[in-house]
PDB file of C-alpha atoms in Angstrom:
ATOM      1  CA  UNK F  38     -12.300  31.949  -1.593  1.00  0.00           C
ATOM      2  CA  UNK F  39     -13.357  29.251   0.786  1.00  0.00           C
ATOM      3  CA  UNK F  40     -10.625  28.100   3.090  1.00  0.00           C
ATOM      4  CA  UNK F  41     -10.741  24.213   3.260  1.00  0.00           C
ATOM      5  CA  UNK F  42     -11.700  22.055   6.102  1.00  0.00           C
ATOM      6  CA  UNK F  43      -8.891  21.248   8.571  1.00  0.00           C
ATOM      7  CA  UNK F  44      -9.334  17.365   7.286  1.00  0.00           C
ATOM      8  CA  UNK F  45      -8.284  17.767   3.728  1.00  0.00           C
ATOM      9  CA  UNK F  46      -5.151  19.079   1.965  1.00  0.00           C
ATOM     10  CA  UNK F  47      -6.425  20.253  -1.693  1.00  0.00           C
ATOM     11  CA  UNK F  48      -6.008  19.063  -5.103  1.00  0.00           C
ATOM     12  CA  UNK F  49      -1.683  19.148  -4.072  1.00  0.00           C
ATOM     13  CA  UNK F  50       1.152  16.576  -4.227  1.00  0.00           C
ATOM     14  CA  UNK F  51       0.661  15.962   0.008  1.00  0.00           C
ATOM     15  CA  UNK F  52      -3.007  14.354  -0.973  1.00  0.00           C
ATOM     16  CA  UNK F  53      -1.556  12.005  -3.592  1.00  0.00           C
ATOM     17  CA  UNK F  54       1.429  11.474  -1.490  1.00  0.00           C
ATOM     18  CA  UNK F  55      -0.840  10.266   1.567  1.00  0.00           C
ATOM     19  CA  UNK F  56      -3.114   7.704  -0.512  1.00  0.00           C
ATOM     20  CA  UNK F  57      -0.259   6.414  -1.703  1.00  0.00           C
ATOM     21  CA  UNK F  58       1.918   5.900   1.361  1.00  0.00           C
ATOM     22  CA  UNK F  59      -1.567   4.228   3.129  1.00  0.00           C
ATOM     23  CA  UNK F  60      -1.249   1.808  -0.316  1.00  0.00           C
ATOM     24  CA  UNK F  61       2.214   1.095   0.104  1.00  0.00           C
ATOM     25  CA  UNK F  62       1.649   0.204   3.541  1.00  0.00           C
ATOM     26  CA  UNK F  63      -1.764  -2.310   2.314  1.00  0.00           C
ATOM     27  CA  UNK F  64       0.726  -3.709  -0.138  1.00  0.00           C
ATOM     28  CA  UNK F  65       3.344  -4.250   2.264  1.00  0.00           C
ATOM     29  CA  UNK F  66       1.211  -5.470   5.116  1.00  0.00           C
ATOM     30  CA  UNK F  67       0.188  -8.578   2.884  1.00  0.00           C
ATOM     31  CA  UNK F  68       3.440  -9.889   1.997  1.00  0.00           C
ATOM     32  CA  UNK F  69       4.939  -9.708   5.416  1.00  0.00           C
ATOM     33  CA  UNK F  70       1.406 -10.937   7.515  1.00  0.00           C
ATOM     34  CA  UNK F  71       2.798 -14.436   6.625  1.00  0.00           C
ATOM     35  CA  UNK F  72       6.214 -13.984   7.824  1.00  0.00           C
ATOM     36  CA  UNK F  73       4.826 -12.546  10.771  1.00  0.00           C
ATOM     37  CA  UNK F  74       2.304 -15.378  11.235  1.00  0.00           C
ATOM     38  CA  UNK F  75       5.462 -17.747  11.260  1.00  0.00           C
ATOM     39  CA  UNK F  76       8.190 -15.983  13.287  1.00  0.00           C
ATOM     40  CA  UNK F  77       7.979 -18.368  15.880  1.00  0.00           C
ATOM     41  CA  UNK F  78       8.408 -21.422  13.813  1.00  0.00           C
ATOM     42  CA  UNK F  79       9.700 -20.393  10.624  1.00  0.00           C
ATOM     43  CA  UNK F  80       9.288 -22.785   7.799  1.00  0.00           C
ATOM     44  CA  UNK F  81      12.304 -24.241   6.065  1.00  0.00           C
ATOM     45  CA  UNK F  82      11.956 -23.271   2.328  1.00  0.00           C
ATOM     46  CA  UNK F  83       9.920 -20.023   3.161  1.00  0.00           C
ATOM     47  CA  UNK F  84      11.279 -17.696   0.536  1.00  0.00           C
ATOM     48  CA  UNK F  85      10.283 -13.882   1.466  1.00  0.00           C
ATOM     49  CA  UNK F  86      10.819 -10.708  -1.220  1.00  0.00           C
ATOM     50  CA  UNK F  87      14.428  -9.018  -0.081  1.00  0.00           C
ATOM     51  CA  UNK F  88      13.636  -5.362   1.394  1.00  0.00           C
ATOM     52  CA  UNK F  89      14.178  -3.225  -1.656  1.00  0.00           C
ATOM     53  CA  UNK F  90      12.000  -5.672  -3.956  1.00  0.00           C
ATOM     54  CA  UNK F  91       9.130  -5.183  -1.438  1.00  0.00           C
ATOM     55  CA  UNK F  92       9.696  -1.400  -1.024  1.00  0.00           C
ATOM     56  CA  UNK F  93      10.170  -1.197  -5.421  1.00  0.00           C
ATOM     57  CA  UNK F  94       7.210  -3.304  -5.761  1.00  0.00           C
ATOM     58  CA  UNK F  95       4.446  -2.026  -3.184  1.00  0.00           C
ATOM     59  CA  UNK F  96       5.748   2.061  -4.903  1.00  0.00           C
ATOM     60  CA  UNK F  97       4.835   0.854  -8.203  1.00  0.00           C
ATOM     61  CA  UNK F  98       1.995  -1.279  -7.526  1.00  0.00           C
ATOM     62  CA  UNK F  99       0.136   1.399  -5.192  1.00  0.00           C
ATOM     63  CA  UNK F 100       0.607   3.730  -8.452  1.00  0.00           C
ATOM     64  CA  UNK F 101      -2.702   2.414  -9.805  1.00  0.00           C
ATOM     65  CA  UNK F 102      -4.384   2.799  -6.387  1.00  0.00           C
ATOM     66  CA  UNK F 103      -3.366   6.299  -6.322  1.00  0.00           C
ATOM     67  CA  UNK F 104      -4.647   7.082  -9.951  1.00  0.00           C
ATOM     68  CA  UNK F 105      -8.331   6.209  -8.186  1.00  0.00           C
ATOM     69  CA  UNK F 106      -8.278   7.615  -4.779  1.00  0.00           C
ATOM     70  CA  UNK F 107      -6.182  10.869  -5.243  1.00  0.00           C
ATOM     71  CA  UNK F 108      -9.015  12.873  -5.729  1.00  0.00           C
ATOM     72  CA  UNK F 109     -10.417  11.636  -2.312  1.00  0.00           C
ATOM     73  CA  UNK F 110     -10.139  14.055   0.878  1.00  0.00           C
ATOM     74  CA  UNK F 111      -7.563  13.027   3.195  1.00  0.00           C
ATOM     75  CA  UNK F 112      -9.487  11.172   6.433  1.00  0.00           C
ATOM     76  CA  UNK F 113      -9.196   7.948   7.964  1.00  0.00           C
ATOM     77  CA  UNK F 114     -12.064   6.053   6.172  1.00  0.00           C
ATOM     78  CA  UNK F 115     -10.471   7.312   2.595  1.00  0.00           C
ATOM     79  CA  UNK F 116      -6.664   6.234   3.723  1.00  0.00           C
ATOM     80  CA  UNK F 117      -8.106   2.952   4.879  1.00  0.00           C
ATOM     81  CA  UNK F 118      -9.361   2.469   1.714  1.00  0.00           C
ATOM     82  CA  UNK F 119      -6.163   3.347   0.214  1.00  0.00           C
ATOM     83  CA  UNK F 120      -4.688   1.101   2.068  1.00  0.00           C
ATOM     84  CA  UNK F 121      -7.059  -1.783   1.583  1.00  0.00           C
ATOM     85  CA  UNK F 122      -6.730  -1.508  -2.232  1.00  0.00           C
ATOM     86  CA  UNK F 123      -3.204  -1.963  -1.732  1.00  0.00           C
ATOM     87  CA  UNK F 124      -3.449  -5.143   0.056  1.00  0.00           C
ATOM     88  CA  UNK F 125      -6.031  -6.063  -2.786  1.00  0.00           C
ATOM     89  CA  UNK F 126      -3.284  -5.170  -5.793  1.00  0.00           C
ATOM     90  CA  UNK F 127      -0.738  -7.414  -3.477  1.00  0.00           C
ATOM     91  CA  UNK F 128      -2.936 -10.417  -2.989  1.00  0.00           C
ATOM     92  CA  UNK F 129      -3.778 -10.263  -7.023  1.00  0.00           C
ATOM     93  CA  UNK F 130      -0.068 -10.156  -7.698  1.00  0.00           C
ATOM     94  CA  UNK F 131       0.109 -13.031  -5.586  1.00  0.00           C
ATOM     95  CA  UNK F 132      -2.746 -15.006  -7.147  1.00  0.00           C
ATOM     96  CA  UNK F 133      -0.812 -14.808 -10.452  1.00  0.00           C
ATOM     97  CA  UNK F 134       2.740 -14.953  -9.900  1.00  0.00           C
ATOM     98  CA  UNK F 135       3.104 -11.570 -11.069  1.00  0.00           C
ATOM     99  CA  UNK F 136       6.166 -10.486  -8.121  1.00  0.00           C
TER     100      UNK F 136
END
């Protein structure tokens, strides 16, 4: 039996848990770039998701990103992409209204 590099953790629940916290963190870094953007002059009617929506939302959104990339070895270029099809599934969500 092969041991396996020191860059990847196997077929266990610590892969799939990594992909999906990078997606979480794609999906959460596009709703909050804009309140970033506008800390120093926040607009009046601005109406940002309250903390537990975000955090419920980006979990069950980066689901479907983690169905893909789970079976990807754990390294920066693979959580990147993780975390770039999370900001992808947020900005689509966006698009339609769908959170």
């Amino acid at each position: 039996m092969n041991p396996l590099p020191s860059n990847q953790l196997g077929e266990n629940w610590a892969r799939f848990l990594a992909h999906w916290i990078a997606s979480c963190f794609g999906f959460m870094l596009n709703r909050l770039l804009p309140l970033v953007l506008e800390w120093p002059a926040p607009a009046e009617h601005a109406i940002f998701p309250r903390w537990w929506v975000l955090l419920g939302s980006a979990g069950l959104a980066s689901l479907v990103t983690v169905v893909f990339n789970a079976n990807l070895p754990v390294t920066s270029r693979e959580l990147m992409k993780s975390a770039a099809m999370g900001f992808a599934i947020s900005a689509i969500t966006q698009m339609f209204g769908l959170i």
